[in-house]
Short mmCIF file of C-alpha atoms in Angstrom, two decimals:
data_model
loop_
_atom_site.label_atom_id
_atom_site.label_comp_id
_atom_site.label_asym_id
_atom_site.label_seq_id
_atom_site.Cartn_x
_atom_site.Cartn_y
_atom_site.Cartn_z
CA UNK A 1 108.68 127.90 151.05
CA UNK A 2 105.54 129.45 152.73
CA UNK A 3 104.37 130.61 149.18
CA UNK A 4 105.16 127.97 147.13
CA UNK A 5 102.91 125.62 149.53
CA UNK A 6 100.56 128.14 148.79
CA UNK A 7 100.81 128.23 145.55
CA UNK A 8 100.68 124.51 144.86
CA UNK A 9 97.21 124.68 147.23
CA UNK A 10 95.19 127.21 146.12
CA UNK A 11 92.74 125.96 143.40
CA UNK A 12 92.24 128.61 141.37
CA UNK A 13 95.74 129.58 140.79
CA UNK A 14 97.18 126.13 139.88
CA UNK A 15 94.18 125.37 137.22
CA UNK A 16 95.08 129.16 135.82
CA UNK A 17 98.48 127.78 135.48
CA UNK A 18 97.33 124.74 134.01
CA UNK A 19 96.18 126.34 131.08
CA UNK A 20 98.37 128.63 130.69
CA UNK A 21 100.79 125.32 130.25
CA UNK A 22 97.56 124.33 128.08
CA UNK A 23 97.41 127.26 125.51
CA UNK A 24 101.43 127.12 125.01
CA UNK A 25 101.41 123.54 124.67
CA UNK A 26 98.58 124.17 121.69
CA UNK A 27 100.50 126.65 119.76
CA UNK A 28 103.57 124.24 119.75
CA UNK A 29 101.85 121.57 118.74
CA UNK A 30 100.27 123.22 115.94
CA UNK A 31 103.67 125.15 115.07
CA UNK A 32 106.23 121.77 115.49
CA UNK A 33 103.87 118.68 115.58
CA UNK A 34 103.47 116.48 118.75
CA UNK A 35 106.64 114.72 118.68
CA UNK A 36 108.88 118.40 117.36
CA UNK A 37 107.58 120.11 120.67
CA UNK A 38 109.33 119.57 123.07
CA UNK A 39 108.44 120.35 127.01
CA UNK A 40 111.55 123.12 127.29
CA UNK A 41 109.62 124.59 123.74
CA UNK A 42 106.40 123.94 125.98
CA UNK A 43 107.75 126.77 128.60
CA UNK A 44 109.73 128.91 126.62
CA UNK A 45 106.59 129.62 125.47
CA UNK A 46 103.82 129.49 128.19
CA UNK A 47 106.80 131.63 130.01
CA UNK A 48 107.20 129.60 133.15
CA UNK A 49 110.57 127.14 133.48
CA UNK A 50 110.23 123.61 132.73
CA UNK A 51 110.43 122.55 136.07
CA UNK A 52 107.33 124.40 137.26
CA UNK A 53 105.74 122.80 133.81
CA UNK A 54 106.78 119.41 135.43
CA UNK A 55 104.36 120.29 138.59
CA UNK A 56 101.64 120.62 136.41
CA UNK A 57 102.07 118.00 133.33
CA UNK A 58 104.50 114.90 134.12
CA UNK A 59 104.78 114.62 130.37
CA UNK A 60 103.66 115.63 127.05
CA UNK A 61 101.80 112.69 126.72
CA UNK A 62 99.50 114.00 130.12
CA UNK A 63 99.34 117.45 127.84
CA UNK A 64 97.33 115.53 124.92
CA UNK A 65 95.27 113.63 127.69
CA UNK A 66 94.16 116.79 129.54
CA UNK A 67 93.45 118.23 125.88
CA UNK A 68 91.06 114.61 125.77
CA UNK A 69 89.33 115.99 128.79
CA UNK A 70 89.06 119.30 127.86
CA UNK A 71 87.21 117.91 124.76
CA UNK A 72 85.09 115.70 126.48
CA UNK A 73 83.71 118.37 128.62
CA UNK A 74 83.02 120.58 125.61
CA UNK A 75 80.97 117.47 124.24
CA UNK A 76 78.76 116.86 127.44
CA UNK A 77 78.23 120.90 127.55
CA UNK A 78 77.13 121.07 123.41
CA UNK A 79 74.70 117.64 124.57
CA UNK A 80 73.55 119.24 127.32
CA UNK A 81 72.32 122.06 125.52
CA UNK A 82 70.73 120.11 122.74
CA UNK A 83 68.55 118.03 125.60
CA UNK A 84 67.30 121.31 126.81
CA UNK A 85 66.04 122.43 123.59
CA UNK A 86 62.35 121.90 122.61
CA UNK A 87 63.18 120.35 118.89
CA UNK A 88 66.57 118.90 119.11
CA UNK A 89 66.60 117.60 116.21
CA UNK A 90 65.70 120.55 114.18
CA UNK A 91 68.21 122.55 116.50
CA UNK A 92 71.04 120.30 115.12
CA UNK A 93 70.38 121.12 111.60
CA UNK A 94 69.73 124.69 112.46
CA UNK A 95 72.77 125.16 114.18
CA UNK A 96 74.83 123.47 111.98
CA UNK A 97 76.40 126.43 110.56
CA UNK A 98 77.48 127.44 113.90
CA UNK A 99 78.91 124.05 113.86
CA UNK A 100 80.57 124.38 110.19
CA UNK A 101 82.59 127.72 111.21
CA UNK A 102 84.59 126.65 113.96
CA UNK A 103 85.45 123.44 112.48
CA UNK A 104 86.87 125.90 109.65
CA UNK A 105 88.60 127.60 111.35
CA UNK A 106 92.25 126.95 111.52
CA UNK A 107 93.15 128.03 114.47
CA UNK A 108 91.07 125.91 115.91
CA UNK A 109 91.56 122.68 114.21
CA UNK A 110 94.75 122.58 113.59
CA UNK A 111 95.33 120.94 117.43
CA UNK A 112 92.53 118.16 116.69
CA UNK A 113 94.24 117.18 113.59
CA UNK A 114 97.41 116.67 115.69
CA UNK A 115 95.84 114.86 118.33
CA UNK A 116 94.10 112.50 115.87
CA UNK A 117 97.37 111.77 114.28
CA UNK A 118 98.83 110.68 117.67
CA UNK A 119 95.75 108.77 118.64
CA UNK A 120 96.46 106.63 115.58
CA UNK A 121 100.00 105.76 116.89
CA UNK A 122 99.19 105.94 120.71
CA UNK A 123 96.99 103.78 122.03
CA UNK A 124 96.48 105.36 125.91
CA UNK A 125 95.44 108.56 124.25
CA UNK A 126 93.49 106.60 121.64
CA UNK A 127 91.56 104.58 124.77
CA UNK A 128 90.68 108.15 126.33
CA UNK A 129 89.42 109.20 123.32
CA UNK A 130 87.18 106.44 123.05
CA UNK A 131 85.87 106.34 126.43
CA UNK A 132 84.55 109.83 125.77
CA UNK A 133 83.00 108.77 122.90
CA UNK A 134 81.20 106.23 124.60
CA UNK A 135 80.15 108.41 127.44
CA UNK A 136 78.33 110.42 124.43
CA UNK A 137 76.92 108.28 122.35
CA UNK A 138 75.53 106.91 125.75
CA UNK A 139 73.99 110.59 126.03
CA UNK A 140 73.08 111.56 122.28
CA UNK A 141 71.33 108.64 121.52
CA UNK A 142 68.64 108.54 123.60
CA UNK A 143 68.27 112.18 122.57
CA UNK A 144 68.26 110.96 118.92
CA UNK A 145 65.59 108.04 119.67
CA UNK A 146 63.23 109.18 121.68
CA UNK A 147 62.87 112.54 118.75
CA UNK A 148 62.88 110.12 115.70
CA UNK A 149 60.05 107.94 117.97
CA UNK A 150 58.24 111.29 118.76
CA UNK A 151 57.88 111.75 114.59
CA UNK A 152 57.08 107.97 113.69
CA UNK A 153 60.39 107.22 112.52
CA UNK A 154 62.50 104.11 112.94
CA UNK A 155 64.24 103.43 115.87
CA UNK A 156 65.95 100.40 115.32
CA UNK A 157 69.39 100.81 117.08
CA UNK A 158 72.00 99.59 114.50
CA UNK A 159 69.87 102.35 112.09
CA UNK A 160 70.43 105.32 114.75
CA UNK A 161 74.36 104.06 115.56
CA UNK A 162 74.45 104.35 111.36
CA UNK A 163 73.32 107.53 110.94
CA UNK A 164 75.07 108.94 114.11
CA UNK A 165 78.49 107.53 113.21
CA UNK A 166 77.89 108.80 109.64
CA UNK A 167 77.15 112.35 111.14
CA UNK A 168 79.24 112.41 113.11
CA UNK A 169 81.73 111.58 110.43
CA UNK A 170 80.76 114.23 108.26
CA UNK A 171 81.44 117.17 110.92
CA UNK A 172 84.93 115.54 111.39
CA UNK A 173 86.00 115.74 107.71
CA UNK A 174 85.41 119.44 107.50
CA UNK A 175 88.84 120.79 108.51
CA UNK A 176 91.03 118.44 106.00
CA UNK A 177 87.98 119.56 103.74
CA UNK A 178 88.78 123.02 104.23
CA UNK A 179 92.34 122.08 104.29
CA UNK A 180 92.41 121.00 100.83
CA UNK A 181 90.23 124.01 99.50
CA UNK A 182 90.39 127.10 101.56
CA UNK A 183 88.48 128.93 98.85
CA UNK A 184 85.33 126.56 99.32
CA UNK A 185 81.61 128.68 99.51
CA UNK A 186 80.58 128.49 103.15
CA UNK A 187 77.08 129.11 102.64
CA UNK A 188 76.31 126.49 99.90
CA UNK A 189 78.59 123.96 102.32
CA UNK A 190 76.04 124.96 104.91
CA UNK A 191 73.44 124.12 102.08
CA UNK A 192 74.93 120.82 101.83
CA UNK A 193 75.69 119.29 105.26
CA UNK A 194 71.78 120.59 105.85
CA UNK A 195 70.32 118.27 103.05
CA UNK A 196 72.96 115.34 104.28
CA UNK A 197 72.03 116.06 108.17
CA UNK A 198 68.07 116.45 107.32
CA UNK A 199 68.28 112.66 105.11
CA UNK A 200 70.20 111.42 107.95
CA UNK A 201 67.44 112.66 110.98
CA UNK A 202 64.38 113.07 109.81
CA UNK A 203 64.03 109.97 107.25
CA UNK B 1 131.56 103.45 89.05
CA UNK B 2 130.47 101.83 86.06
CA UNK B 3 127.49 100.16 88.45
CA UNK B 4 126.47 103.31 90.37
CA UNK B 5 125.75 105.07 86.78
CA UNK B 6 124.49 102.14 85.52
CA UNK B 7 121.90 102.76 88.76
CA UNK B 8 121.28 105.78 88.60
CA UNK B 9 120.03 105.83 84.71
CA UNK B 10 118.23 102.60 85.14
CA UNK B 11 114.57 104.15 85.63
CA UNK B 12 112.90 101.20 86.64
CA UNK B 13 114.98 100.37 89.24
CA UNK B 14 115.40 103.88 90.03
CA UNK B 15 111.51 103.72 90.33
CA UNK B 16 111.72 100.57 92.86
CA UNK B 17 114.20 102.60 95.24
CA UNK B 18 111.96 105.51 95.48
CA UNK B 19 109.11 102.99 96.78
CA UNK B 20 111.46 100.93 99.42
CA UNK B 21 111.70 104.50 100.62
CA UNK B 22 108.40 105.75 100.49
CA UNK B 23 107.50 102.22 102.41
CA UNK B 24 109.76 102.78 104.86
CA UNK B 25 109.03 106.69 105.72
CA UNK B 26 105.15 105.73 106.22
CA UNK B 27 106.06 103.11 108.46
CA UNK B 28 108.36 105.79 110.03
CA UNK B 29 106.02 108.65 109.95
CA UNK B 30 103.17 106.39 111.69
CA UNK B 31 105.38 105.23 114.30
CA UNK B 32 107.09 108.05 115.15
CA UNK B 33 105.23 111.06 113.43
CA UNK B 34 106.49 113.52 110.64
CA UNK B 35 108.50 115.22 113.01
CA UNK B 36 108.91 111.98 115.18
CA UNK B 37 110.92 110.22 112.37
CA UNK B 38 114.62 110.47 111.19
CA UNK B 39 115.86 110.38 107.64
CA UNK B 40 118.17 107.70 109.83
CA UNK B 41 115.21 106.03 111.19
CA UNK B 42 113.95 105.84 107.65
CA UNK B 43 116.85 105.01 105.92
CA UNK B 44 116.83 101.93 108.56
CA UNK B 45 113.39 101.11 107.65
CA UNK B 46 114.35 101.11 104.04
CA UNK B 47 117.66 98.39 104.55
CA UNK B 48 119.80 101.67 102.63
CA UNK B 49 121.92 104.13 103.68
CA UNK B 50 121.11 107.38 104.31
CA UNK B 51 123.73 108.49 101.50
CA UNK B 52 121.75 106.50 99.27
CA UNK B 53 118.08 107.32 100.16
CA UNK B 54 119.65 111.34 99.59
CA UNK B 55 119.28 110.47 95.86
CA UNK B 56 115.69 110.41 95.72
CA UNK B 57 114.40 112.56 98.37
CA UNK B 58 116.50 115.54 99.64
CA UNK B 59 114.23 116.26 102.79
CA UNK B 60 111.48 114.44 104.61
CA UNK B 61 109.50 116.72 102.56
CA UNK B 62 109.63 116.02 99.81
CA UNK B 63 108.85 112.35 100.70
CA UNK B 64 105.19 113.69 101.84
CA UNK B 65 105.27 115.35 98.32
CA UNK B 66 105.90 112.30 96.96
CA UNK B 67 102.90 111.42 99.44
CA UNK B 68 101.01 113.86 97.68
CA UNK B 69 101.39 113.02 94.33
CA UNK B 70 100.60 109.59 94.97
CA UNK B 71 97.28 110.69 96.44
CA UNK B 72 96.47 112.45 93.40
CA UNK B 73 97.46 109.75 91.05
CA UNK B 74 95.20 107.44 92.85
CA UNK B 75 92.21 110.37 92.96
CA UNK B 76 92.64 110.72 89.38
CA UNK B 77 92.33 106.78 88.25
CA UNK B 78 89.33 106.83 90.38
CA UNK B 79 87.95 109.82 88.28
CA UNK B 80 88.78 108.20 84.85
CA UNK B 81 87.42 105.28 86.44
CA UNK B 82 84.27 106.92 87.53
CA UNK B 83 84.14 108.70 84.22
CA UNK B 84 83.57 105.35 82.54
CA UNK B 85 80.66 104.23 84.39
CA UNK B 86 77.02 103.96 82.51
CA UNK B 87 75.58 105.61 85.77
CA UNK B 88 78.15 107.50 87.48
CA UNK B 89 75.92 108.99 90.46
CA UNK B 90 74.56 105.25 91.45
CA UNK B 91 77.97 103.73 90.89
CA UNK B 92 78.97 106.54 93.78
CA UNK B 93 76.42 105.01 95.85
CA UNK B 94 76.86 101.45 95.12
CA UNK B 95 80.53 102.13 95.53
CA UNK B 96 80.59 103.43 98.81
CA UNK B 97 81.35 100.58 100.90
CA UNK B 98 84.57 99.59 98.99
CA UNK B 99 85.61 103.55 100.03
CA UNK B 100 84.38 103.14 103.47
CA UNK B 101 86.08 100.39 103.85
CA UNK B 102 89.61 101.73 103.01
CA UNK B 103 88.86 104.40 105.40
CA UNK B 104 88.56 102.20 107.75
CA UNK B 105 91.39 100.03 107.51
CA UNK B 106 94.19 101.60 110.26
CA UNK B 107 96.96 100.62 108.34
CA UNK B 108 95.90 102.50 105.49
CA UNK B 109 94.64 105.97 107.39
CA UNK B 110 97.71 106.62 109.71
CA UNK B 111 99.70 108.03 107.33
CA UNK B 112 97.29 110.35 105.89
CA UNK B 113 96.31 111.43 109.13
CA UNK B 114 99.41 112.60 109.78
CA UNK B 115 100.23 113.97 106.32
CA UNK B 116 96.80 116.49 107.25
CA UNK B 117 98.74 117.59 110.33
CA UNK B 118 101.63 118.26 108.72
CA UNK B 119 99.99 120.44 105.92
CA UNK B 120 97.89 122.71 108.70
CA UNK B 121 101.47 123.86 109.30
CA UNK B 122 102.94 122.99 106.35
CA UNK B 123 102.22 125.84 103.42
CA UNK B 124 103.98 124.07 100.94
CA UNK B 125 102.93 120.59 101.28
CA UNK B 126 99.41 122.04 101.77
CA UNK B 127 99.59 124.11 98.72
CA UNK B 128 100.59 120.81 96.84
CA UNK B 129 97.24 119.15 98.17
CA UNK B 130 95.61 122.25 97.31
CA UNK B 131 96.80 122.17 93.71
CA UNK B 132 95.48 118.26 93.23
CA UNK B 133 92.39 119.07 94.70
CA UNK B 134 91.75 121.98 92.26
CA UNK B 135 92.72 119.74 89.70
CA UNK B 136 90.16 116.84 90.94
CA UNK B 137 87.56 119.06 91.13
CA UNK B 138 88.32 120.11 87.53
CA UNK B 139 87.49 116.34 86.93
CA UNK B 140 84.94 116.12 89.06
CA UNK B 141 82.57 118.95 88.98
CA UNK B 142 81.34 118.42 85.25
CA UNK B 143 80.83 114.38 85.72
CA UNK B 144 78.28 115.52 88.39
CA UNK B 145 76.76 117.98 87.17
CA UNK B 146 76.46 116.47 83.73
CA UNK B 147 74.59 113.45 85.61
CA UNK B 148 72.42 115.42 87.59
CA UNK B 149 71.16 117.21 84.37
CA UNK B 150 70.36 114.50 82.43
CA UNK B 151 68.09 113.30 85.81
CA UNK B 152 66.40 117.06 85.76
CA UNK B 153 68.15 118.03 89.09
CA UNK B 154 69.32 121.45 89.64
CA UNK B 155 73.05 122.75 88.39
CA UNK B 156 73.52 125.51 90.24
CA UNK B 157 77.49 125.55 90.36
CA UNK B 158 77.89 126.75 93.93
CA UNK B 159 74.66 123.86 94.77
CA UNK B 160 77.09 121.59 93.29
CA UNK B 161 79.97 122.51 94.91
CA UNK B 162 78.46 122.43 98.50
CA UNK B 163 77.00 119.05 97.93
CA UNK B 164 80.60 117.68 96.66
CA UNK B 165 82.10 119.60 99.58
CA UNK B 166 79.75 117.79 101.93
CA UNK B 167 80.23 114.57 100.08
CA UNK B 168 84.14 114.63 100.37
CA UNK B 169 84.04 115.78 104.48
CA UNK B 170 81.94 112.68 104.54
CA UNK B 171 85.10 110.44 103.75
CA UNK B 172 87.56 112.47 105.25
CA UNK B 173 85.98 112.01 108.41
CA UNK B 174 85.31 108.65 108.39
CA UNK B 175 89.07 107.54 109.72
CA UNK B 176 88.95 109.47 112.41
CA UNK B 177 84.84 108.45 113.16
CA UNK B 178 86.67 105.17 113.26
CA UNK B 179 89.48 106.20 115.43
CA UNK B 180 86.96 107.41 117.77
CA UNK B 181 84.68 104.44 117.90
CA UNK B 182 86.62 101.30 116.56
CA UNK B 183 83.41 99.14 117.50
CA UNK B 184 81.54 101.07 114.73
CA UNK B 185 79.22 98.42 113.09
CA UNK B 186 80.06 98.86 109.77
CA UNK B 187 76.55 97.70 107.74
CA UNK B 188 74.96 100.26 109.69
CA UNK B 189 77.27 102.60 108.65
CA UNK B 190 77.45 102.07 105.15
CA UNK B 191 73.69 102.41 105.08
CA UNK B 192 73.86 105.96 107.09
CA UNK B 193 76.43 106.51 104.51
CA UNK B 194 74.14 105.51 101.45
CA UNK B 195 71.01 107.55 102.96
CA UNK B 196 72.91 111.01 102.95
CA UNK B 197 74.62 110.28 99.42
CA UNK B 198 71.17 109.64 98.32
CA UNK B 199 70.56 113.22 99.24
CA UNK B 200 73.45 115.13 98.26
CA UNK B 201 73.47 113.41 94.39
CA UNK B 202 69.96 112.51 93.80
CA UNK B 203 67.80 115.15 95.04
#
């Protein structure tokens, strides 16, 4: 008993376990959908029994959440970043390629795609997406404003929400893009999304 | 037995079968997901037995394929359509709203949302999408570039291709922008969306 209260108290263990749970919860859901995986599939292959799963997760539906949050926290990290640097704006089109690769590459969107699917259908995973979309867009577009002002551009809001949603759009197409042609030419993508991404933020 | 042969030679109503299916499954498969769904649930859906709905589709795959090839059926009437415009770049542009607009629409991005999960696993279903895609593209490529000579704008065939790549992750995104951020205002989008086709087919 003595170690299992430990176990279930010290920090650094339990969020260790936590994604451990996390990273064999990912490669089921990639491998047998959402709704094939199922929580004994979950520990079979994160290696721990289902019951140990259940201290961690209460369901697969709190797997997909904690995936959300994981997400969000990325989000607020890359915005972060892009207030610190002295030309955001330029930075985003500069580091769009950075951008481009890991949104093509299949191990890495492959869990997005299933996640968006089960948004669609489920609405509490669909309202935590959202809230963390909110939370950004309350962060980027300030960023986005106050750059376009700095260069004489408009600012009128519903022209900044435009061009952000359509952005943001753009980046989120990429992996059914490279979906439906594996063989596409990175570098004149690259070429592309940096004429769309320049019209979009600095016109 | 005369009937059931009678039924099963009569194409038309062969043809109206395989669509009470396909109706059903994509009510299924957004409910419940690909892997979610039953060919019972389906068959359900559908009013028809299970038996019966074996006729036409031996697997829940091959109802995506069907999927698919009603994807590229549609892509292709669009092309001809396209195809028969006096000005086929600013009909792209004027058009965009009417595409951002089905994009929009829940009821109509659901299904293909999870049809693109299914295919990151999926090699065969994504090597059918991969085949109408080549095929579009076919279609596509010298409409565009045909346009953008007669206008004195470059050809280069991998320029081309990055700025159709770009153009098409612009629409594939857009459901799940729209997932994301339901509130979207969608003038201000459809102007973001006009400023970066602007870009990508007229400069």
């Amino acid at each position: 008993m003595k170690s299992h209260v430990k176990r279930r108290t010290d920090p650094e263990r339990a969020q260790s376990r936590r994604n451990q749970v996390l990273q064999a919860a990912a490669v089921c859901f990639a491998r047998s959908g959402f709704h094939g995986a199922s929580m004994s599939e979950i520990s079979k292959e994160a290696g721990m029994s289902a019951g140990h799963i259940y201290n961690y997760f209460d369901s697969k539906e709190a797997i997909i959440m904690a995936f959300v949050d994981l997400e969000a926290e990325h989000v607020t990290a890359q915005l972060r970043e892009l207030q610190s640097k002295e030309d955001p704006l330029q930075s985003m089109i500069d580091e769009a390629p950075r951008h481009i690769d890991e949104n093509l590459d299949p191990e890495y969107f492959q869990l997005p795609l299933e996640m968006f699917a089960e948004a669609a259908r489920n609405p509490k995973i669909a309202a935590a997406m959202r809230a963390t979309d909110v939370a950004a867009m309350a962060e980027f577009r300030p960023i986005i404003k106050r750059e376009r002002e700095r260069r004489g551009l408009s600012v009128d809001d519903a022209l900044l929400d435009g061009r952000i949603d359509t952005m943001v759009s753009l980046f989120h197409g990429l992996p059914i893009r490279a979906l439906h042609r594996p063989q596409l030419d990175r570098n004149s993508l690259v070429e592309g999304y940096r004429v769309a991404m320049k019209a979009l933020l600095l016109t």
